[in-house]
mmCIF file with all atom_site columns, C-alpha atoms in Angstrom:
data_model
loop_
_atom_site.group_PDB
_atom_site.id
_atom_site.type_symbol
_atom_site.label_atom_id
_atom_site.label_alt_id
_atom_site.label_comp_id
_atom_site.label_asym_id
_atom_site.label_entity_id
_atom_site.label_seq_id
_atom_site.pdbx_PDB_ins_code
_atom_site.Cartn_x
_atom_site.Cartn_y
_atom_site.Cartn_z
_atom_site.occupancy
_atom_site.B_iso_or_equiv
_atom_site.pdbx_formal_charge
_atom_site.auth_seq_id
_atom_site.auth_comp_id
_atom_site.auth_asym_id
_atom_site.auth_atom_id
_atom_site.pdbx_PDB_model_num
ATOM 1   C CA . UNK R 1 1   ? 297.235 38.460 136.772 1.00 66.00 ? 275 UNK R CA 1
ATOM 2   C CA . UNK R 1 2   ? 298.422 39.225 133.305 1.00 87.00 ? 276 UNK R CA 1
ATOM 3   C CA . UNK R 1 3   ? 300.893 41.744 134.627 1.00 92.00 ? 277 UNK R CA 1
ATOM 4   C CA . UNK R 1 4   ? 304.643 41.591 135.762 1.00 90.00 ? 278 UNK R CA 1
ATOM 5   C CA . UNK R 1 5   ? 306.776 44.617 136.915 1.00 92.00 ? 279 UNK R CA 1
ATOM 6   C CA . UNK R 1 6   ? 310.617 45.023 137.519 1.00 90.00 ? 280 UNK R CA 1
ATOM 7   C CA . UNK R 1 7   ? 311.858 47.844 140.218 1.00 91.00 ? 281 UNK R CA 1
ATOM 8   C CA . UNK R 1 8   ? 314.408 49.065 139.067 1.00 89.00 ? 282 UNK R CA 1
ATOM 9   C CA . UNK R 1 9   ? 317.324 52.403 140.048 1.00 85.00 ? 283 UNK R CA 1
ATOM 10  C CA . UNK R 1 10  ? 316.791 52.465 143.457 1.00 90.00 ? 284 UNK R CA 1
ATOM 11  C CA . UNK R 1 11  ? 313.047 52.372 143.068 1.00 93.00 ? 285 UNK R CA 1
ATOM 12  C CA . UNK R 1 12  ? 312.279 55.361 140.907 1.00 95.00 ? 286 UNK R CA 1
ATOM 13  C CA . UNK R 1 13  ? 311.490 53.165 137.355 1.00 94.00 ? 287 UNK R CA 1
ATOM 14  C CA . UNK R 1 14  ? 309.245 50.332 137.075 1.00 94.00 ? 288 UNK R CA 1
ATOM 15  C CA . UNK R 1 15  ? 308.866 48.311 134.193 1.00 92.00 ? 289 UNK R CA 1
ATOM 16  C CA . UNK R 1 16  ? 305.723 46.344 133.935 1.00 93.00 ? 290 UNK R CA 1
ATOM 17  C CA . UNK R 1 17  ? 304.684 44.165 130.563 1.00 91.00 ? 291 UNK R CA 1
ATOM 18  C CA . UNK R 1 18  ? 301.243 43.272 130.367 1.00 92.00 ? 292 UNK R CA 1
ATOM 19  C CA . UNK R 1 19  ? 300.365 40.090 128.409 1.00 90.00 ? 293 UNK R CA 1
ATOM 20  C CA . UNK R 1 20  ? 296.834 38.329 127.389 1.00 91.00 ? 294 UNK R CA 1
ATOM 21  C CA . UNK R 1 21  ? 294.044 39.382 128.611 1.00 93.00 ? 295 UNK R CA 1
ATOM 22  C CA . UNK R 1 22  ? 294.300 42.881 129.879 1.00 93.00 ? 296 UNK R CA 1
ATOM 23  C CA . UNK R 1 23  ? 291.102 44.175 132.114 1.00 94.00 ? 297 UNK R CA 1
ATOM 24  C CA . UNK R 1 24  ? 290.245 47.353 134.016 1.00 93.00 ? 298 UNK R CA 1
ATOM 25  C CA . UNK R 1 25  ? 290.288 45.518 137.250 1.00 96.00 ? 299 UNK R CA 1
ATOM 26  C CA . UNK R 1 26  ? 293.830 44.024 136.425 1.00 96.00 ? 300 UNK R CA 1
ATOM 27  C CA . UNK R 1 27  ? 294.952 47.469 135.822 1.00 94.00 ? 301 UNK R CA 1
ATOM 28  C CA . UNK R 1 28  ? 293.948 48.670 139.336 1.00 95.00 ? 302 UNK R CA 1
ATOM 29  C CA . UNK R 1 29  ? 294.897 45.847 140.907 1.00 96.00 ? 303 UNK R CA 1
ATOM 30  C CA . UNK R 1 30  ? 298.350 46.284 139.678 1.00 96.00 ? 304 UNK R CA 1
ATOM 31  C CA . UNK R 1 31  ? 298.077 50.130 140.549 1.00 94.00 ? 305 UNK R CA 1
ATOM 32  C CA . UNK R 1 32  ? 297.354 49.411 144.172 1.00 96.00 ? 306 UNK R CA 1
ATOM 33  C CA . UNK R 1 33  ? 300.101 47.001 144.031 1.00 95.00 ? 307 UNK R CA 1
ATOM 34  C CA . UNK R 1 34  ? 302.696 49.446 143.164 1.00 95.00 ? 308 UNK R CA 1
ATOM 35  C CA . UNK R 1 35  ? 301.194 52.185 145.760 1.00 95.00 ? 309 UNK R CA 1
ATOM 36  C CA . UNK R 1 36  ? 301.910 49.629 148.467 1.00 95.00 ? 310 UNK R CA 1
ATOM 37  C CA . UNK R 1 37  ? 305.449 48.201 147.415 1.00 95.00 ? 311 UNK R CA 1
ATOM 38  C CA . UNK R 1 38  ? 307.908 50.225 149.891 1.00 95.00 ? 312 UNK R CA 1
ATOM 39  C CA . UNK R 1 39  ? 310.728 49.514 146.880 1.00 96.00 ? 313 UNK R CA 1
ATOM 40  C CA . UNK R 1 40  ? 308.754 51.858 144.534 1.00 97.00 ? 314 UNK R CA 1
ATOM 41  C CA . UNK R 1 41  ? 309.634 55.689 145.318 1.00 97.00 ? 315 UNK R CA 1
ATOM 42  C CA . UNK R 1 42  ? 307.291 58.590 145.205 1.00 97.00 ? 316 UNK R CA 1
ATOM 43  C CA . UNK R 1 43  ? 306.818 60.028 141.749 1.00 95.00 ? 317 UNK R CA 1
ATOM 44  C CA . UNK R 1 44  ? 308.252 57.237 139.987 1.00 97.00 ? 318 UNK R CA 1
ATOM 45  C CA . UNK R 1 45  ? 308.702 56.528 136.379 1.00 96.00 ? 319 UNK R CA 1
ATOM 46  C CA . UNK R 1 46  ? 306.541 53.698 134.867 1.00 96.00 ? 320 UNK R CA 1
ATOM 47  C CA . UNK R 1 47  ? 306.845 51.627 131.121 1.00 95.00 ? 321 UNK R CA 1
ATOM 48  C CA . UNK R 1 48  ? 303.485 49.699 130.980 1.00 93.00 ? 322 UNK R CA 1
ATOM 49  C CA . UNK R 1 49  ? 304.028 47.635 128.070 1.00 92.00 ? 323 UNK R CA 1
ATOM 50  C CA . UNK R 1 50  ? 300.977 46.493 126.162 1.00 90.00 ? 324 UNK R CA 1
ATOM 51  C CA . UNK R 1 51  ? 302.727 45.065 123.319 1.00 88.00 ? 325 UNK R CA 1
ATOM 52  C CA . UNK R 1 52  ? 302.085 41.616 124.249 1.00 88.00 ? 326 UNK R CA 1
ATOM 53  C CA . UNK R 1 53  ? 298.411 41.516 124.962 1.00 90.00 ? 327 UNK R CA 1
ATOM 54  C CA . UNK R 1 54  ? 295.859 39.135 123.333 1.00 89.00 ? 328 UNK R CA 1
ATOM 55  C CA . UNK R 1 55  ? 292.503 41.184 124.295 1.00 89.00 ? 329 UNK R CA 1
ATOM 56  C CA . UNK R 1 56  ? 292.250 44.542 125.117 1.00 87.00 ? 330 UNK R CA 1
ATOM 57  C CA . UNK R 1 57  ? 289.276 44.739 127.620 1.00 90.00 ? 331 UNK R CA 1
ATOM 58  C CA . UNK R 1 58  ? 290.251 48.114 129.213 1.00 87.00 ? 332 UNK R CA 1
ATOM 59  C CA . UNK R 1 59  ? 287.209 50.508 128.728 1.00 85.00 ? 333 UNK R CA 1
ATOM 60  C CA . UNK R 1 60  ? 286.667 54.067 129.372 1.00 83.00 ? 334 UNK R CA 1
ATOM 61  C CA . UNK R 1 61  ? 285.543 52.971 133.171 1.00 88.00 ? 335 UNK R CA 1
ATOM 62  C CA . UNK R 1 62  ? 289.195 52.764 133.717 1.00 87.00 ? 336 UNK R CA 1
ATOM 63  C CA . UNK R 1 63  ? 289.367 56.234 134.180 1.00 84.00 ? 337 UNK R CA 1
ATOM 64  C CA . UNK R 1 64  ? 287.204 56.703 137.065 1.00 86.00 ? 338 UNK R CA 1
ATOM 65  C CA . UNK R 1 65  ? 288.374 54.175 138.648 1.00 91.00 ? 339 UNK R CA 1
ATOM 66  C CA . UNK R 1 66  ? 292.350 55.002 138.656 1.00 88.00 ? 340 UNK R CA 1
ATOM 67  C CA . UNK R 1 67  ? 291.393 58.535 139.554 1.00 86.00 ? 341 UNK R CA 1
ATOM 68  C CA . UNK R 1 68  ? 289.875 57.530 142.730 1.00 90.00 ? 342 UNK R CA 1
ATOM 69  C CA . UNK R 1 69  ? 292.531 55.120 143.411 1.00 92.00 ? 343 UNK R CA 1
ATOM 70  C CA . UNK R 1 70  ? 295.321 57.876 143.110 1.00 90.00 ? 344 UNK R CA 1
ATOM 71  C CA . UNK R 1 71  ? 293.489 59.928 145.122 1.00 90.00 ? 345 UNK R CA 1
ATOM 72  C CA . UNK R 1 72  ? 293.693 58.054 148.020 1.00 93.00 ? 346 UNK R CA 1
ATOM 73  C CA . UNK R 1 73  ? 297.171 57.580 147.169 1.00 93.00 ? 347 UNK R CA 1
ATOM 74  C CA . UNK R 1 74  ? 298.495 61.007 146.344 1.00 92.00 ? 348 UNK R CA 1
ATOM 75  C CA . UNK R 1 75  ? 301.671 60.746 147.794 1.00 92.00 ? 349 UNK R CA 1
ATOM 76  C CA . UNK R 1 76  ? 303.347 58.203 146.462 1.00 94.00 ? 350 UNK R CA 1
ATOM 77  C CA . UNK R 1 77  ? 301.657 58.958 142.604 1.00 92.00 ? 351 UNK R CA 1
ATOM 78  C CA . UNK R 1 78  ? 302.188 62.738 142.352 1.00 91.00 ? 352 UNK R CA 1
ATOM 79  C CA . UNK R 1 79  ? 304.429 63.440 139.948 1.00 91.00 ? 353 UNK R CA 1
ATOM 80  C CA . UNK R 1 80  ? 304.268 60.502 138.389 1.00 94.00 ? 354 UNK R CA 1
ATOM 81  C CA . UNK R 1 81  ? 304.830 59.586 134.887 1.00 94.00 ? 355 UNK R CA 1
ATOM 82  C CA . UNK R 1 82  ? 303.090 56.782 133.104 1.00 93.00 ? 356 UNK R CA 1
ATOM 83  C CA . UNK R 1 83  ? 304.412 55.719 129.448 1.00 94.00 ? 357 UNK R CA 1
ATOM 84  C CA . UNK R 1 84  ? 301.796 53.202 128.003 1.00 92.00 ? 358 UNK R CA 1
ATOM 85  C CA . UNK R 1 85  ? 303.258 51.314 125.102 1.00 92.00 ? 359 UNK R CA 1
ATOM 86  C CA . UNK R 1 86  ? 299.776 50.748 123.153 1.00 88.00 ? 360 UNK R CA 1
ATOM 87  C CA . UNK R 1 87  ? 298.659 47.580 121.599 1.00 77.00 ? 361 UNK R CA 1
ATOM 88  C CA . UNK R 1 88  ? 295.327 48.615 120.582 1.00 73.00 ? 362 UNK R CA 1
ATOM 89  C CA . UNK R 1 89  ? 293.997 52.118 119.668 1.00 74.00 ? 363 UNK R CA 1
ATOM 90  C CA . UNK R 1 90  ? 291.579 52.234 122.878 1.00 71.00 ? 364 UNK R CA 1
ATOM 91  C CA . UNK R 1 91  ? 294.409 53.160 124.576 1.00 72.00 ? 365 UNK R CA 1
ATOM 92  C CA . UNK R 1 92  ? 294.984 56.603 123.225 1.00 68.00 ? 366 UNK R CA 1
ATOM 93  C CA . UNK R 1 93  ? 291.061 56.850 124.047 1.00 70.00 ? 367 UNK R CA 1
ATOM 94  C CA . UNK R 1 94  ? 291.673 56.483 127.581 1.00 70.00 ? 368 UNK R CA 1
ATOM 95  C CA . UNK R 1 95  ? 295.252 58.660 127.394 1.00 68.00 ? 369 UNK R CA 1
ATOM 96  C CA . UNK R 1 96  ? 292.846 61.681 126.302 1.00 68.00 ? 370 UNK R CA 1
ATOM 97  C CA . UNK R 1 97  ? 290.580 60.954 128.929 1.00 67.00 ? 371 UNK R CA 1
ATOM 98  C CA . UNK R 1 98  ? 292.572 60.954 131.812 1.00 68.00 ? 372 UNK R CA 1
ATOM 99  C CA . UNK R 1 99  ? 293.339 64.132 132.978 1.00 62.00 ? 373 UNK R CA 1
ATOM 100 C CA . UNK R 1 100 ? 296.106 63.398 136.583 1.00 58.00 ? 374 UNK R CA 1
ATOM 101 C CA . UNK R 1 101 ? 296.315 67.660 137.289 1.00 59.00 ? 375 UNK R CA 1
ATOM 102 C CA . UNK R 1 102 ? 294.951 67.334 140.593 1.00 69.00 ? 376 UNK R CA 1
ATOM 103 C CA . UNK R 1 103 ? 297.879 64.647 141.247 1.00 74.00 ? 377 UNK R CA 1
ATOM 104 C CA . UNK R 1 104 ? 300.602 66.467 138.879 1.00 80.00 ? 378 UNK R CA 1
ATOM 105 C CA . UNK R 1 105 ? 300.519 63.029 136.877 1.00 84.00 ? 379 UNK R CA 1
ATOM 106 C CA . UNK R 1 106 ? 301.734 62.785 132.947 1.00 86.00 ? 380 UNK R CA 1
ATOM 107 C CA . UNK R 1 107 ? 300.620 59.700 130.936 1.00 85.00 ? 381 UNK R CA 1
ATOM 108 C CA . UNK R 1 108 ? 300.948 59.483 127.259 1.00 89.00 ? 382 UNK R CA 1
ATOM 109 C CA . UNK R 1 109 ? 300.264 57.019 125.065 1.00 90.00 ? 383 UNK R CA 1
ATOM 110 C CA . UNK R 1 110 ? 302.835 55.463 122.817 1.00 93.00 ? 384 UNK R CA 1
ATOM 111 C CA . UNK R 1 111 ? 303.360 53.005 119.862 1.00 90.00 ? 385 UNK R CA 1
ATOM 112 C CA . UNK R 1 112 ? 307.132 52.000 120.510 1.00 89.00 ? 386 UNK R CA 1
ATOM 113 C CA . UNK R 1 113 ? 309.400 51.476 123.137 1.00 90.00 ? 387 UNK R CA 1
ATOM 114 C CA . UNK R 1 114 ? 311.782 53.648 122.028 1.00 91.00 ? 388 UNK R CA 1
ATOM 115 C CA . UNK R 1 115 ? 310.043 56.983 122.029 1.00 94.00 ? 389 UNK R CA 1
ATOM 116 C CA . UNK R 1 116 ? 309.042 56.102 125.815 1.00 94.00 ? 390 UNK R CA 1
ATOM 117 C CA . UNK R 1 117 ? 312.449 55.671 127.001 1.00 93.00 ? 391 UNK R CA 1
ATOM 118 C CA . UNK R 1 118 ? 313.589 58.652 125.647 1.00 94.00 ? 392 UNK R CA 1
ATOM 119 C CA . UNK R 1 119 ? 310.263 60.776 127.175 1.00 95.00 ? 393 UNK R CA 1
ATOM 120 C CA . UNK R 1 120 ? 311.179 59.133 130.411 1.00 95.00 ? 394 UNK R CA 1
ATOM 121 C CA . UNK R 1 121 ? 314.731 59.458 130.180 1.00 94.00 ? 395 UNK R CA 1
ATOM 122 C CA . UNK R 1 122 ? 315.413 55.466 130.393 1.00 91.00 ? 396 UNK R CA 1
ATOM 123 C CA . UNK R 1 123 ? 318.386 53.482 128.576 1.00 88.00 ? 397 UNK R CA 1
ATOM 124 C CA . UNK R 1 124 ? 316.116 51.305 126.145 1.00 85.00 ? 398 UNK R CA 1
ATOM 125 C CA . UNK R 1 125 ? 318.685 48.699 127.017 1.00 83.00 ? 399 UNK R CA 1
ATOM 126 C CA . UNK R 1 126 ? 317.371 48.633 130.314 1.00 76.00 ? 400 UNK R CA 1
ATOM 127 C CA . UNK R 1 127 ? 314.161 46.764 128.526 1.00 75.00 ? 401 UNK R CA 1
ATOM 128 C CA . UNK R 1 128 ? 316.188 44.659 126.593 1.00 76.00 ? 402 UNK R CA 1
ATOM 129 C CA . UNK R 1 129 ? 317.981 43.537 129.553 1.00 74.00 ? 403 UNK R CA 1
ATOM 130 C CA . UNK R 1 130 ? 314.735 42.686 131.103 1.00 65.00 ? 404 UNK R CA 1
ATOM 131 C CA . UNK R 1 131 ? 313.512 41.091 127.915 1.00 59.00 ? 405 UNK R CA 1
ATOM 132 C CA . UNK R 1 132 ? 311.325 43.461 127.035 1.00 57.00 ? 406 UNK R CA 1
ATOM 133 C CA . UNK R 1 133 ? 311.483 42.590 123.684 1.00 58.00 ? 407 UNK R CA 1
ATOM 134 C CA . UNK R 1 134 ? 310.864 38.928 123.688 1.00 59.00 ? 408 UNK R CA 1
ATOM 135 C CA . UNK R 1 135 ? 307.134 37.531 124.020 1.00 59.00 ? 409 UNK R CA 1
ATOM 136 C CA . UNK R 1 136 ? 306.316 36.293 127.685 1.00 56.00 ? 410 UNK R CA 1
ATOM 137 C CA . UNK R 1 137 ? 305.881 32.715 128.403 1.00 53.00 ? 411 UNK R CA 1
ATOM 138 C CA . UNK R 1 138 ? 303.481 31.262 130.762 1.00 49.00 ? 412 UNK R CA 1
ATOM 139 C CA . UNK R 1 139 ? 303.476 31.308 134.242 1.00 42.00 ? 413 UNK R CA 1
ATOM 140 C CA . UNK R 1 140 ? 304.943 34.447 134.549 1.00 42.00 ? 414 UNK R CA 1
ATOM 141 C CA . UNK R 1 141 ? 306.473 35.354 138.112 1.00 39.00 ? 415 UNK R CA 1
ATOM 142 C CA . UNK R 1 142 ? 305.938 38.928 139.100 1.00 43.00 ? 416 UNK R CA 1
ATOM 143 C CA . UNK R 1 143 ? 309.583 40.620 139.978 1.00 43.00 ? 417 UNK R CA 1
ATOM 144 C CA . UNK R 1 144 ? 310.330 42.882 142.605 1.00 41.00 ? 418 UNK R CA 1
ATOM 145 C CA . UNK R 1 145 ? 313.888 43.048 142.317 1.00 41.00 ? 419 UNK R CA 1
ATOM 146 C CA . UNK R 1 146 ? 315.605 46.590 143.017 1.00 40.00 ? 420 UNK R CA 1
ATOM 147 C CA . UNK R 1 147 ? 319.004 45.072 143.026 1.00 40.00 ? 421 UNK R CA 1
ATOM 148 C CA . UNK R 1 148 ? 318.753 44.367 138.910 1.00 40.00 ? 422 UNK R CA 1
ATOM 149 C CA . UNK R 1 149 ? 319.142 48.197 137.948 1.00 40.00 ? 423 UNK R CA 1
ATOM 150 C CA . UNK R 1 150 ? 322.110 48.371 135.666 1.00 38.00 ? 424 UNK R CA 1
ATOM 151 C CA . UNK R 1 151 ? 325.109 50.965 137.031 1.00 36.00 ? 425 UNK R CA 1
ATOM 152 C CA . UNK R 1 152 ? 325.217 53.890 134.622 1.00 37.00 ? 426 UNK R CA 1
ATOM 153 C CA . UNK R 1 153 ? 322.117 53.827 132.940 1.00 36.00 ? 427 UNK R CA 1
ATOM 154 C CA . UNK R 1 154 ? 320.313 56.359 134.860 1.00 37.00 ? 428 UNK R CA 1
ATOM 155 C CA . UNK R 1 155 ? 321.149 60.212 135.461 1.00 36.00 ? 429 UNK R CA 1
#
């Protein structure tokens, strides 16, 4: 799966990078993910980092799909709020059509890291710790460590 996410401050951020080929059904998968990790807390925080992909192949279907998926999972996404670091400009098609009211869910769409961390009140050092800004290498190992948050950088 082309997606790896970091836990991080006690389980209320998660970090994930995306890299090659992105897909709807990778998307989800990694949504359902995250619904079932116990280390992620209700109404958490999330970075999806799209800087790194090769091939966009999310489509408008995505929508749909993630709204049915958070309905069944309501109480660990409401509240929620999704910062999408865009690589292509079909992303800020799907952040207009996603609409998370019923679940109290923000998402926006952005083009740098920096404006995200500030919107969701994240150190942008806590990316760089994390290499956020370095290009992944294959195999990636997907990381589910809560114990990496550093002290201090969270309210």
């Amino acid at each position: 799966m082309p997606l790896e996410y970091v836990v991080l401050h006690q389980g209320t951020f998660v970090y994930t990078r995306a890299h090659g080929i992105l897909t709807d059904d990778d998307l989800i998968l990694h949504e359902q993910e995250l619904a079932a990790d116990p280390h992620v807390a209700p109404g958490f925080r999330q970075i999806i980092d799209c800087r790194w992909v090769a091939d966009d192949r999310v489509t408008e279907a995505l929508v749909p799909r993630l709204t049915r998926l958070h309905a069944k999972v309501v109480d660990k996404i409401r509240g929620a709020r999704y910062a999408i670091i865009a690589h292509s400009d079909q992303w800020f098609e799907v952040g207009t059509l996603y609409r998370g009211d019923p679940f109290h869910i923000t998402l926006i769409v952005f083009n740098e890291p920096s404006t995200a961390c500030i919107w969701l009140g994240v150190d942008l050092n806590t990316l760089r710790i994390h290499h956020a800004d370095k290009e992944p290498t294959p195999p990636l190992v997907r990381h589910m460590s809560h114990e990496l948050a550093p002290i201090g950088l969270f309210p």
